[in-house]
Amino acid sequence: MAQLINGKEISSQIKEEVKAQVTELAGQGISVCLAVIQVGDDPASSVYVRNKKKACEYVGIKSISYELPESTSEEDLIVLVRQLNERQDVNGILVQLPLPKHMDEDHVLLSIDPKKDVDGFHPQSVGALSIGLPGFVSCTPAGIIQLLKRSGIAIEGKHCVIVGRSNIVGKPMALLMLRENATVTVTHSKTKDLAAYTRQADILIVAMGKRQFITSEYVKEGAVVIDVGMHRDENNKLCGDVDFVDVSPKCSAITPVPGGVGPMTIAMLMYNCVASVSLQSRK
Ligand code: GUN
């Protein structure tokens, strides 16, 4: 039977560690504050933003939130981001994506001070990651590294195959796995004979956004499988990009959905908020 990689438990551990650090900083007179901006009222974004604020409250990070109407102009949003960049009492700035269609996400992300970019989406953060300089790392891939390490799964020398090349998961995941000395293959929607690649994976990370697409034929015996997908099945139950029932007997370890990768994203956001304090003290 495959080892279940318990994201609920590991994310709780990380939040407890962050909480202790926040308390220690408070003892030194340093408070940590995250500004969260949501534009429009996309229901999924509202759930994410609510959960982020709840996590802040739990670990003792102050959160200030801006709920702006859908009709907000890109210019006005950037003016707000710039004001937050200047505020000494704000450590992290998070603009919830997706933004309304009339806005250019790249423009908005570029306006965030890289020292406050707790999502790790600014081009400077991505560039720093690619050449090994200090900077923020996108929360979901950073969380996956923690899941592996804290589950006792060695990464060095392993062949890691990633399915998906998004800026938020696939690409930073590849860079992080390289930093951990894995051999990395990135596959995507145009890859021919996907299974030929995924079957070579010691560690298979799936972020393709297709419900229960990865079946046992895509997986090598004994592989570690990480499922980043989040969908509803025909019975309205949460499920991932991986067909868990079919795949799990073949793996050595696997993340469930829910309770795998999902809870790690917010835990790593909290981690990044605390890390922002020391990043901001650098010249
Ligand atoms: N939308 C979906 N995931 C994320 C995330 O991690 N951060 C932000 N800002 N928006 C998102």
Short mmCIF file of C-alpha atoms and ligand atoms in Angstrom, two decimals:
data_model
loop_
_atom_site.label_atom_id
_atom_site.label_comp_id
_atom_site.label_asym_id
_atom_site.label_seq_id
_atom_site.Cartn_x
_atom_site.Cartn_y
_atom_site.Cartn_z
CA MET A 1 0.00 0.00 0.00
CA ALA A 2 1.31 3.45 -0.93
CA GLN A 3 2.38 5.90 1.76
CA LEU A 4 -0.22 8.69 1.98
CA ILE A 5 1.50 12.05 1.95
CA ASN A 6 -0.46 14.02 4.53
CA GLY A 7 -0.69 17.65 3.47
CA LYS A 8 -3.12 18.50 6.22
CA GLU A 9 -0.70 17.40 8.93
CA ILE A 10 2.42 18.88 7.28
CA SER A 11 0.71 22.23 6.58
CA SER A 12 -0.36 22.35 10.26
CA GLN A 13 3.24 21.72 11.35
CA ILE A 14 4.44 24.59 9.14
CA LYS A 15 1.73 26.93 10.43
CA GLU A 16 2.76 26.09 14.02
CA GLU A 17 6.40 26.88 13.16
CA VAL A 18 5.37 30.17 11.54
CA LYS A 19 3.19 31.01 14.54
CA ALA A 20 6.19 30.53 16.85
CA GLN A 21 8.31 32.78 14.63
CA VAL A 22 5.62 35.46 14.57
CA THR A 23 5.50 35.35 18.38
CA GLU A 24 9.28 35.65 18.54
CA LEU A 25 9.27 38.64 16.18
CA ALA A 26 6.49 40.24 18.23
CA GLY A 27 8.78 39.91 21.27
CA GLN A 28 11.33 41.98 19.35
CA GLY A 29 8.67 44.59 18.59
CA ILE A 30 8.31 43.46 14.95
CA SER A 31 4.82 42.81 13.59
CA VAL A 32 4.08 41.04 10.31
CA CYS A 33 1.36 42.34 8.01
CA LEU A 34 -0.06 41.03 4.73
CA ALA A 35 -2.16 43.14 2.37
CA VAL A 36 -4.62 41.09 0.30
CA ILE A 37 -6.29 42.64 -2.75
CA GLN A 38 -9.26 41.06 -4.52
CA VAL A 39 -10.81 42.69 -7.57
CA GLY A 40 -14.36 41.60 -8.37
CA ASP A 41 -16.29 38.84 -6.62
CA ASP A 42 -15.30 35.58 -8.28
CA PRO A 43 -16.64 33.00 -5.77
CA ALA A 44 -13.54 30.74 -5.88
CA SER A 45 -11.26 33.75 -5.27
CA SER A 46 -13.47 34.85 -2.37
CA VAL A 47 -13.01 31.42 -0.75
CA TYR A 48 -9.21 31.53 -1.22
CA VAL A 49 -8.99 35.09 0.14
CA ARG A 50 -11.13 34.19 3.15
CA ASN A 51 -8.91 31.18 3.91
CA LYS A 52 -5.75 33.29 3.57
CA LYS A 53 -7.11 35.84 6.03
CA LYS A 54 -8.12 33.06 8.42
CA ALA A 55 -4.62 31.56 8.28
CA CYS A 56 -3.10 34.99 8.97
CA GLU A 57 -5.29 35.34 12.02
CA TYR A 58 -4.29 31.86 13.23
CA VAL A 59 -0.54 32.45 13.01
CA GLY A 60 -0.74 36.04 14.31
CA ILE A 61 -0.05 37.89 11.06
CA LYS A 62 -2.09 41.04 10.64
CA SER A 63 -4.03 41.12 7.38
CA ILE A 64 -5.54 44.12 5.69
CA SER A 65 -7.86 43.44 2.82
CA TYR A 66 -9.06 45.44 -0.12
CA GLU A 67 -12.16 44.25 -1.92
CA LEU A 68 -12.34 46.36 -5.05
CA PRO A 69 -15.22 46.40 -7.54
CA GLU A 70 -14.87 44.54 -10.86
CA SER A 71 -14.98 47.92 -12.63
CA THR A 72 -11.72 49.13 -10.95
CA SER A 73 -9.23 50.38 -13.54
CA GLU A 74 -5.78 48.81 -13.86
CA GLU A 75 -4.33 52.23 -13.14
CA ASP A 76 -6.21 52.57 -9.84
CA LEU A 77 -5.16 49.07 -8.80
CA ILE A 78 -1.51 49.88 -9.54
CA VAL A 79 -1.81 53.14 -7.56
CA LEU A 80 -3.00 51.10 -4.55
CA VAL A 81 -0.15 48.56 -4.96
CA ARG A 82 2.39 51.39 -5.10
CA GLN A 83 0.97 52.92 -1.92
CA LEU A 84 1.32 49.53 -0.20
CA ASN A 85 4.89 49.22 -1.54
CA GLU A 86 5.74 52.43 0.32
CA ARG A 87 4.08 51.51 3.60
CA GLN A 88 6.64 50.45 6.22
CA ASP A 89 3.93 48.59 8.18
CA VAL A 90 3.04 46.29 5.24
CA ASN A 91 5.39 43.33 4.66
CA GLY A 92 3.58 41.33 2.01
CA ILE A 93 1.30 42.24 -0.90
CA LEU A 94 -0.91 39.67 -2.57
CA VAL A 95 -3.12 40.41 -5.56
CA GLN A 96 -5.55 37.52 -5.95
CA LEU A 97 -5.66 36.11 -9.49
CA PRO A 98 -7.37 35.93 -11.90
CA LEU A 99 -7.90 39.65 -12.42
CA PRO A 100 -10.82 40.98 -14.50
CA LYS A 101 -10.28 40.70 -18.26
CA HIS A 102 -9.72 44.44 -18.77
CA MET A 103 -6.51 44.26 -16.71
CA ASP A 104 -3.07 43.07 -17.74
CA GLU A 105 -1.92 40.73 -14.95
CA ASP A 106 1.73 41.15 -15.92
CA HIS A 107 1.53 44.94 -15.47
CA VAL A 108 -0.06 44.54 -12.06
CA LEU A 109 2.40 41.88 -10.83
CA LEU A 110 5.32 44.01 -12.02
CA SER A 111 4.11 46.90 -9.87
CA ILE A 112 4.56 44.87 -6.64
CA ASP A 113 7.84 45.56 -4.81
CA PRO A 114 9.80 42.27 -5.20
CA LYS A 115 10.67 42.50 -1.49
CA LYS A 116 6.93 42.23 -0.71
CA ASP A 117 6.05 39.70 -3.42
CA VAL A 118 4.95 36.91 -1.08
CA ASP A 119 3.28 35.03 -3.96
CA GLY A 120 6.63 34.85 -5.78
CA PHE A 121 5.02 35.85 -9.08
CA HIS A 122 7.13 38.95 -9.87
CA PRO A 123 9.60 38.38 -12.73
CA GLN A 124 12.43 39.34 -10.36
CA SER A 125 11.39 36.59 -7.92
CA VAL A 126 11.24 34.05 -10.74
CA GLY A 127 14.63 35.21 -12.06
CA ALA A 128 16.17 34.98 -8.58
CA LEU A 129 14.88 31.42 -8.23
CA SER A 130 16.34 30.45 -11.59
CA ILE A 131 19.87 31.57 -10.66
CA GLY A 132 19.78 30.68 -6.96
CA LEU A 133 19.53 34.17 -5.45
CA PRO A 134 17.38 34.91 -2.37
CA GLY A 135 13.75 35.73 -3.19
CA PHE A 136 10.21 34.52 -2.78
CA VAL A 137 9.20 31.15 -4.21
CA SER A 138 5.70 30.49 -5.54
CA CYS A 139 3.74 28.88 -2.70
CA THR A 140 2.38 25.69 -4.30
CA PRO A 141 5.72 24.38 -5.65
CA ALA A 142 7.48 25.42 -2.43
CA GLY A 143 4.82 23.45 -0.55
CA ILE A 144 5.45 20.36 -2.69
CA ILE A 145 9.16 20.43 -1.77
CA GLN A 146 8.13 20.55 1.90
CA LEU A 147 5.70 17.64 1.42
CA LEU A 148 8.48 15.51 -0.07
CA LYS A 149 11.16 16.45 2.46
CA ARG A 150 8.93 16.10 5.50
CA SER A 151 7.67 12.73 4.26
CA GLY A 152 11.25 11.46 4.10
CA ILE A 153 11.33 11.24 0.28
CA ALA A 154 14.80 11.88 -1.18
CA ILE A 155 14.91 14.14 -4.24
CA GLU A 156 18.60 14.25 -5.19
CA GLY A 157 19.41 12.18 -8.28
CA LYS A 158 15.76 11.25 -8.88
CA HIS A 159 14.07 11.72 -12.22
CA CYS A 160 11.24 14.18 -11.67
CA VAL A 161 8.68 14.49 -14.45
CA ILE A 162 6.34 17.49 -14.27
CA VAL A 163 3.09 17.58 -16.24
CA GLY A 164 2.18 21.23 -16.85
CA ARG A 165 4.25 24.35 -17.49
CA SER A 166 2.27 27.17 -15.86
CA ASN A 167 4.09 30.16 -14.40
CA ILE A 168 2.55 29.43 -10.99
CA VAL A 169 3.28 25.69 -10.69
CA GLY A 170 5.06 23.84 -13.52
CA LYS A 171 7.92 26.23 -14.27
CA PRO A 172 8.88 27.16 -10.69
CA MET A 173 8.48 23.46 -9.74
CA ALA A 174 11.08 22.54 -12.36
CA LEU A 175 13.49 25.18 -11.03
CA LEU A 176 13.00 24.04 -7.43
CA MET A 177 13.54 20.38 -8.32
CA LEU A 178 16.74 21.35 -10.15
CA ARG A 179 17.87 23.23 -7.04
CA GLU A 180 17.30 19.97 -5.11
CA ASN A 181 19.52 18.13 -7.62
CA ALA A 182 16.78 16.14 -9.32
CA THR A 183 16.93 15.41 -13.05
CA VAL A 184 13.92 17.24 -14.44
CA THR A 185 11.64 16.72 -17.43
CA VAL A 186 8.80 19.17 -18.10
CA THR A 187 5.89 17.93 -20.21
CA HIS A 188 2.82 19.87 -21.35
CA SER A 189 -0.30 19.83 -23.49
CA LYS A 190 1.69 19.57 -26.73
CA THR A 191 3.93 16.71 -25.54
CA LYS A 192 3.63 13.69 -27.83
CA ASP A 193 3.21 10.31 -26.10
CA LEU A 194 2.95 11.77 -22.59
CA ALA A 195 2.94 8.32 -20.96
CA ALA A 196 6.38 7.55 -22.42
CA TYR A 197 7.72 10.39 -20.23
CA THR A 198 5.57 10.00 -17.12
CA ARG A 199 6.39 6.27 -16.94
CA GLN A 200 10.06 7.22 -16.46
CA ALA A 201 9.33 9.35 -13.40
CA ASP A 202 10.65 8.48 -9.95
CA ILE A 203 8.69 11.54 -8.79
CA LEU A 204 5.69 12.50 -10.94
CA ILE A 205 4.17 15.94 -10.33
CA VAL A 206 0.87 16.50 -12.11
CA ALA A 207 -0.50 20.02 -12.61
CA MET A 208 -2.38 19.68 -15.90
CA GLY A 209 -5.89 20.70 -14.87
CA LYS A 210 -7.60 17.60 -16.32
CA ARG A 211 -9.83 15.65 -13.98
CA GLN A 212 -8.52 12.15 -13.10
CA PHE A 213 -6.49 12.06 -16.33
CA ILE A 214 -3.46 10.21 -14.96
CA THR A 215 -4.24 6.49 -14.69
CA SER A 216 -1.94 3.61 -13.72
CA GLU A 217 -0.63 3.25 -17.32
CA TYR A 218 1.08 6.64 -16.88
CA VAL A 219 2.92 5.62 -13.71
CA LYS A 220 6.01 3.53 -13.03
CA GLU A 221 5.79 0.91 -10.27
CA GLY A 222 7.04 2.44 -7.01
CA ALA A 223 6.85 6.07 -8.18
CA VAL A 224 6.00 9.00 -5.91
CA VAL A 225 2.95 10.84 -7.28
CA ILE A 226 2.06 14.43 -6.40
CA ASP A 227 -1.36 15.65 -7.56
CA VAL A 228 -1.84 19.41 -7.86
CA GLY A 229 -5.28 19.18 -9.52
CA MET A 230 -8.55 20.13 -7.85
CA HIS A 231 -11.88 19.19 -9.43
CA ARG A 232 -15.33 17.85 -8.57
CA ASP A 233 -16.19 14.33 -9.71
CA GLU A 234 -19.60 13.16 -10.98
CA ASN A 235 -20.77 12.83 -7.34
CA ASN A 236 -19.59 16.38 -6.56
CA LYS A 237 -16.69 15.02 -4.46
CA LEU A 238 -13.27 16.69 -4.66
CA CYS A 239 -10.73 14.86 -6.82
CA GLY A 240 -7.47 15.61 -8.61
CA ASP A 241 -5.71 15.25 -11.96
CA VAL A 242 -4.75 11.72 -10.87
CA ASP A 243 -7.16 8.76 -10.74
CA PHE A 244 -6.29 7.99 -7.12
CA VAL A 245 -8.04 4.59 -6.87
CA ASP A 246 -6.34 3.30 -10.01
CA VAL A 247 -2.88 4.83 -9.39
CA SER A 248 -2.30 4.48 -5.64
CA PRO A 249 -1.69 0.68 -5.56
CA LYS A 250 1.20 1.19 -7.99
CA CYS A 251 2.99 4.01 -6.10
CA SER A 252 5.34 4.10 -3.15
CA ALA A 253 3.78 7.39 -2.00
CA ILE A 254 0.95 9.63 -3.20
CA THR A 255 -0.88 12.81 -2.21
CA PRO A 256 -4.65 12.56 -1.75
CA VAL A 257 -7.13 15.20 -2.97
CA PRO A 258 -8.28 16.82 -0.77
CA GLY A 259 -5.65 16.90 1.99
CA GLY A 260 -2.51 16.72 -0.14
CA VAL A 261 -1.03 19.70 -1.98
CA GLY A 262 -4.01 22.02 -1.37
CA PRO A 263 -3.41 22.97 2.29
CA MET A 264 0.30 23.56 1.62
CA THR A 265 -0.20 26.67 -0.53
CA ILE A 266 -1.57 28.82 2.30
CA ALA A 267 0.95 27.42 4.82
CA MET A 268 3.79 28.47 2.50
CA LEU A 269 2.18 31.89 2.02
CA MET A 270 2.37 32.32 5.79
CA TYR A 271 6.00 31.15 5.66
CA ASN A 272 6.76 33.71 2.94
CA CYS A 273 5.15 36.51 4.98
CA VAL A 274 7.53 35.83 7.86
CA ALA A 275 10.48 35.45 5.44
CA SER A 276 9.60 38.88 4.02
CA VAL A 277 10.71 40.49 7.28
CA SER A 278 14.32 39.34 6.89
CA LEU A 279 14.29 39.93 3.11
CA GLN A 280 13.21 43.51 3.75
CA SER A 281 16.05 44.08 6.20
CA ARG A 282 18.57 43.27 3.42
CA LYS A 283 19.97 46.18 1.44
N1 GUN B 1 -5.16 32.34 -7.80
C1 GUN B 1 -5.04 30.99 -7.74
N2 GUN B 1 -3.98 30.65 -6.97
C2 GUN B 1 -3.41 31.81 -6.56
C3 GUN B 1 -2.30 32.10 -5.73
O1 GUN B 1 -1.57 31.24 -5.22
N3 GUN B 1 -2.06 33.42 -5.52
C4 GUN B 1 -2.82 34.41 -6.08
N4 GUN B 1 -2.49 35.67 -5.83
N5 GUN B 1 -3.86 34.16 -6.84
C5 GUN B 1 -4.15 32.86 -7.08
#
